[in-house]
Short mmCIF file of C-alpha atoms in Angstrom, two decimals:
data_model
loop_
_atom_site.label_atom_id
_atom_site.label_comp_id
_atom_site.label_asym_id
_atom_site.label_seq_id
_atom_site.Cartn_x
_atom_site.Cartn_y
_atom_site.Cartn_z
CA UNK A 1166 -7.58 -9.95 -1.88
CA UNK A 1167 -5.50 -7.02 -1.19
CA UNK A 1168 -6.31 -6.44 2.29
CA UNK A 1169 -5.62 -2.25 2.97
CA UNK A 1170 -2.84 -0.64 0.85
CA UNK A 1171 -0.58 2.00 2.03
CA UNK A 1172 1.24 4.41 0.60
CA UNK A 1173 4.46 5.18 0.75
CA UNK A 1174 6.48 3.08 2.80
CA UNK A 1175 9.33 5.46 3.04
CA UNK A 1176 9.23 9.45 2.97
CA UNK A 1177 11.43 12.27 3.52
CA UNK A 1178 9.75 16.10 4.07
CA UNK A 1179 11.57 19.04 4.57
CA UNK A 1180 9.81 20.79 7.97
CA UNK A 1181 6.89 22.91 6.19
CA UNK A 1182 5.91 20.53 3.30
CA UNK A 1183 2.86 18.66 2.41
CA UNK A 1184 2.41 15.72 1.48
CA UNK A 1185 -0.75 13.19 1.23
CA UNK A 1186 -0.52 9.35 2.93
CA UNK A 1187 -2.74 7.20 0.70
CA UNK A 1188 -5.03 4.16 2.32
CA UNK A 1189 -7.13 1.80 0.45
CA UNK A 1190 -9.11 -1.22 1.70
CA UNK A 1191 -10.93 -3.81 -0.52
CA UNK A 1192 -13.13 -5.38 2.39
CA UNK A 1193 -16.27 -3.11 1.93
CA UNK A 1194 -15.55 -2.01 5.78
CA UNK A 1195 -16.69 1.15 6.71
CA UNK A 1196 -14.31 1.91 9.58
CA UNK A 1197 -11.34 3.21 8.70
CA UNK A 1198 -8.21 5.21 11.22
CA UNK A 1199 -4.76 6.35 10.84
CA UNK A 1200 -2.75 6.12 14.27
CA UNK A 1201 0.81 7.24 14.06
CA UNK A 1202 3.45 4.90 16.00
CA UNK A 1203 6.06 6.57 18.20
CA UNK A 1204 9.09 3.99 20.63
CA UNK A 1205 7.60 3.39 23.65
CA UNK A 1206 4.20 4.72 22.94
CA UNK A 1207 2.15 2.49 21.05
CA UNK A 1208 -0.55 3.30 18.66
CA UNK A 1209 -2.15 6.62 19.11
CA UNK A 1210 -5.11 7.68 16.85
CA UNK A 1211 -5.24 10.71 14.52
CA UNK A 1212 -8.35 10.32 12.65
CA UNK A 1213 -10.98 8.44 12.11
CA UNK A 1214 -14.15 7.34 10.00
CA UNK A 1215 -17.37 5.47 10.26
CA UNK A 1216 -18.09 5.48 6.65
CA UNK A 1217 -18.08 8.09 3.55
CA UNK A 1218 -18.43 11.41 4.27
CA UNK A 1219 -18.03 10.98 8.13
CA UNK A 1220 -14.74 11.77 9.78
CA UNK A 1221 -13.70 12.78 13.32
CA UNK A 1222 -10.66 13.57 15.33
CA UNK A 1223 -8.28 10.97 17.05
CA UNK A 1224 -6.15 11.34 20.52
CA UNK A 1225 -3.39 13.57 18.36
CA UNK A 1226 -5.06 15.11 15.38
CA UNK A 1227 -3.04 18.63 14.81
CA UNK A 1228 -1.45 19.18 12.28
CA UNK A 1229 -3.20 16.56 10.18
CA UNK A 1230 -6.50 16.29 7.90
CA UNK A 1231 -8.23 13.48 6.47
CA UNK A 1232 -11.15 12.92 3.86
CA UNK A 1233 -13.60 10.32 3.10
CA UNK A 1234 -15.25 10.37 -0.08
CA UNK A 1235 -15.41 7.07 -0.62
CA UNK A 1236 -15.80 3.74 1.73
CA UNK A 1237 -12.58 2.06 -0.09
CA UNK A 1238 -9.64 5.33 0.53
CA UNK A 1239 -9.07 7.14 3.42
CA UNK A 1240 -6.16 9.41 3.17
CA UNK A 1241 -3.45 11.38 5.71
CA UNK A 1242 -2.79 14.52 4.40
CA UNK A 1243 0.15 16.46 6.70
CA UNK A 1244 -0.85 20.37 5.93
CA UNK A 1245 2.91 21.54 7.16
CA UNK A 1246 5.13 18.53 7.86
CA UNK A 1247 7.12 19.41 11.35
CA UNK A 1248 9.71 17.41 13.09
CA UNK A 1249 7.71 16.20 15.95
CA UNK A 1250 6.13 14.16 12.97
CA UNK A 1251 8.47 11.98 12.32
CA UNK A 1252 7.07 8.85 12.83
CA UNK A 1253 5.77 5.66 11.54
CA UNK A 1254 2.40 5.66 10.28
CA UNK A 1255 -0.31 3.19 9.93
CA UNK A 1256 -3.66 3.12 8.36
CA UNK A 1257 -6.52 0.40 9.38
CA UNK A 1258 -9.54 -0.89 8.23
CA UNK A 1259 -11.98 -2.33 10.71
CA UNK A 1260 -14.68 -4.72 10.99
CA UNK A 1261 -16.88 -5.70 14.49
CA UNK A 1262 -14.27 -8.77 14.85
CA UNK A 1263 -10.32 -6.93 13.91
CA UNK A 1264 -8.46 -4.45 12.81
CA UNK A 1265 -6.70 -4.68 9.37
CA UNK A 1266 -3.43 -2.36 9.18
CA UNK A 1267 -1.96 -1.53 6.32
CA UNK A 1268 1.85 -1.97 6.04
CA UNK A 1269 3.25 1.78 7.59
CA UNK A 1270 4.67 4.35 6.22
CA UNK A 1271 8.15 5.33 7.98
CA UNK A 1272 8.40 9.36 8.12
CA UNK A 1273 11.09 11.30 8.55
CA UNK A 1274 11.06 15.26 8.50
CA UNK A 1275 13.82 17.00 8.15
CA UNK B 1233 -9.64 10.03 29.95
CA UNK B 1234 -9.64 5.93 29.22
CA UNK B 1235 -6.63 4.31 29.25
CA UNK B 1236 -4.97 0.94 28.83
CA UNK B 1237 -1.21 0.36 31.32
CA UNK B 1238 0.81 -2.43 29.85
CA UNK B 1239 3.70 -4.20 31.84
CA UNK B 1240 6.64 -4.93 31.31
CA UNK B 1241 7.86 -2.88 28.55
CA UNK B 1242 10.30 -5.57 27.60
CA UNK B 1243 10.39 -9.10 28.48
CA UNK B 1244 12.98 -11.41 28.01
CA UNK B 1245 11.95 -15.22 28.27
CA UNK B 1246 14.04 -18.32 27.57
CA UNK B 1247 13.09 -20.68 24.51
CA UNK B 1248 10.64 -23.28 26.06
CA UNK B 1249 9.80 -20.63 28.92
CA UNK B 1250 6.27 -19.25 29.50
CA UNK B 1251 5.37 -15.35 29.08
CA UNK B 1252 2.67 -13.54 30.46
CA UNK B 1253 2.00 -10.29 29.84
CA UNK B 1254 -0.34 -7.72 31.73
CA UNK B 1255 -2.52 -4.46 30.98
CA UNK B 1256 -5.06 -2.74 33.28
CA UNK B 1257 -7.59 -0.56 31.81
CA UNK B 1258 -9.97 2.16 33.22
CA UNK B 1259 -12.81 2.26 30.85
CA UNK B 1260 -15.35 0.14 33.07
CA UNK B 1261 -17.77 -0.14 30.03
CA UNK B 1262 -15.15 -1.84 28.08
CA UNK B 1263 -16.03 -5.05 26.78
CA UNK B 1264 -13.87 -5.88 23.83
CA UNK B 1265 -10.20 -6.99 24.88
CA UNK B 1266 -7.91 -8.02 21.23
CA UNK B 1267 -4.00 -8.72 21.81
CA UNK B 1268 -1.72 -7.54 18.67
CA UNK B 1269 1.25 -8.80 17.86
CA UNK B 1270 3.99 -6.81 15.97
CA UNK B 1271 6.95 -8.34 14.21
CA UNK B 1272 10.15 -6.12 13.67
CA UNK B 1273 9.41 -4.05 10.56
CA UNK B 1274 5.98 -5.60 9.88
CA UNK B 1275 2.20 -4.03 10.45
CA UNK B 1276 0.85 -5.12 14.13
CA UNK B 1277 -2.28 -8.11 13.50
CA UNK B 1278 -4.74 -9.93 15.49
CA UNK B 1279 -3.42 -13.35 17.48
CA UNK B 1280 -6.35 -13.38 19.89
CA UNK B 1281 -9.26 -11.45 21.45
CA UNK B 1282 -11.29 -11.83 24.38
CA UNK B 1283 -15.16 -10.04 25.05
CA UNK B 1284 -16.31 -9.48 28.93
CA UNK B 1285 -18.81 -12.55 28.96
CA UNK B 1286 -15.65 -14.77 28.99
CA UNK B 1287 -13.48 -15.42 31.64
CA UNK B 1288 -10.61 -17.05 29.83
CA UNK B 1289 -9.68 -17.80 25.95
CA UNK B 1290 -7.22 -20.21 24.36
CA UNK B 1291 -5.79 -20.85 20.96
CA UNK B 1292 -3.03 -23.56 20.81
CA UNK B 1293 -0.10 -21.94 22.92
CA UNK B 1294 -1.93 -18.75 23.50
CA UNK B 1295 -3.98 -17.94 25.90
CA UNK B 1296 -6.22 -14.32 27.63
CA UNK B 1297 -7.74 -14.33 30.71
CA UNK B 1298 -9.85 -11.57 31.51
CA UNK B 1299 -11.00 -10.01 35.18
CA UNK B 1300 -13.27 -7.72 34.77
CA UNK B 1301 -14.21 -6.79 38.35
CA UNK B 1302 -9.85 -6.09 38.59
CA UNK B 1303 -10.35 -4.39 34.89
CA UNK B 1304 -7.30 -5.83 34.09
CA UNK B 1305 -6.31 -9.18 31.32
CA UNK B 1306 -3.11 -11.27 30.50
CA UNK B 1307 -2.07 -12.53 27.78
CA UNK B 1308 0.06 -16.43 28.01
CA UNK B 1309 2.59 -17.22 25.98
CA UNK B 1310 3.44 -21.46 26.58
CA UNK B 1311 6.49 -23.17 25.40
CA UNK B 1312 8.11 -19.94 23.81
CA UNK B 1313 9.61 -20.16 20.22
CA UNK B 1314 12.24 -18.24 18.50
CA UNK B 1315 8.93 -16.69 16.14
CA UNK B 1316 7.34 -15.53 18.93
CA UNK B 1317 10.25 -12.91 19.46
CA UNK B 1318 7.91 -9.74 18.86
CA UNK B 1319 6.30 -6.20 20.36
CA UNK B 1320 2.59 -6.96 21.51
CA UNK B 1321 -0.15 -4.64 22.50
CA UNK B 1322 -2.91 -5.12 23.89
CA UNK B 1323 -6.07 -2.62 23.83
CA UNK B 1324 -9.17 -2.06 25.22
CA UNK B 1325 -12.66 -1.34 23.55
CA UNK B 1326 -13.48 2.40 24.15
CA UNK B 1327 -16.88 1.94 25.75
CA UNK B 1328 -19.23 -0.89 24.00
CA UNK B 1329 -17.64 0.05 20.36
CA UNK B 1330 -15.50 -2.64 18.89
CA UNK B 1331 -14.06 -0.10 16.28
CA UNK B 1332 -11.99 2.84 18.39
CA UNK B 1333 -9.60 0.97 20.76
CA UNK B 1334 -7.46 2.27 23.44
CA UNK B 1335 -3.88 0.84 22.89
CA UNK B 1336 -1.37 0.00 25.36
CA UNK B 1337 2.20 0.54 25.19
CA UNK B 1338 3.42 -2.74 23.88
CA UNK B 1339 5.61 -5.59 25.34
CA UNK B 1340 8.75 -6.42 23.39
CA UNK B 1341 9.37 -10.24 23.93
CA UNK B 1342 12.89 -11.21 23.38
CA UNK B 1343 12.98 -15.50 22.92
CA UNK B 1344 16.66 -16.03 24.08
CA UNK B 1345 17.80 -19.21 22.32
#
């Protein structure tokens, strides 16, 4: 049982490239979010979604987007990666009872 | 809007020592209260949770209490280890729905040997 897979766990962007964060749960849950996690801060939320085809924005969503076309992946995409980005991301999958996270993905833009 | 205060930022307990840590949150229709703990480098997971029909919660050396009239809950650490050395957040439900949580800051617990 996999659990939620993320990927990358490492990535370098030069300030005004794309790139896509990948999230994949095996659980069947249809609650999914991506917060990003900044020193001091703790978890914010970006995005999330109550099942497939149904997303909605977070605390800091700009500058983000996110799909859901299935209830298993739910990915990050960064439309024009930006210093203030640089963080370390983390997707979760939910059910009534916890929140699974997957295992981050450290960002750096340069 | 809703928000979860966490205190202290850092804590730094001798081994055997207790820890408590504290967060106040404003969202009176909370009623979902989870504690996550976060080892260096690792994704944050569940240790214990707490709803607003119970008053207090204990698993082995852990422990929530919960005072809902104060809106605020603690997590207890007894008889600190070296393993227990790691950030913890707590969060609050956002209204009645388990799913969206409001986070707090985090607590770094340092174990000093």
């Amino acid at each position: 049982n996999a659990g939620v897979t993320q990927t990358p766990k490492f990535q370098v962007l030069k300030t005004g490239q794309s790139m896509t964060l990948q999230c994949a749960q095996d659980m069947n849950h249809e609650y999914m979010s991506w917060y990003r996690q900044d020193p001091g801060m703790g978890l914010r939320l970006i995005h999330y979604s109550v099942g497939a085809g149904i997303t909605d924005q977070g605390e800091v969503p700009n500058g983000y987007n996110v799909s859901r076309s299935t209830t298993e992946d739910f990915p990050l995409r960064l439309l024009s990666a930006a210093p203030s980005q640089t963080s370390v991301y983390f997707c979760a999958s939910s059910s009534d009872t916890e929140a699974f996270f997957g295992q981050g993905t450290r960002l750096t833009v340069v | 809007g809703e928000n979860v205060e966490q205190h202290p930022s850092t804590l730094s307990v001798q081994e055997g020592d207790s820890a408590v840590i504290k967060c106040t949150y404003s969202d009176s229709a909370s009623n979902y209260f989870p504690w996550y703990k976060q080892e260096l480098g690792k994704r944050p997971q569940l240790i214990i949770d707490i709803r607003s029909n119970v008053g207090e919660k204990k698993d082995q050396r852990i422990a929530v209490t919960l005072n809902k009239t104060a809106k605020h809950f603690s997590l207890h650490i007894t008889e600190t280890q070296p393993e227990d050395s790691a950030v913890y957040f707590c969060a609050a439900s956002r209204g009645r729905s388990n799913y969206q949580l409001i986070w707090g800051a985090g607590t770094k617990l340092i174990i000093k040997p």
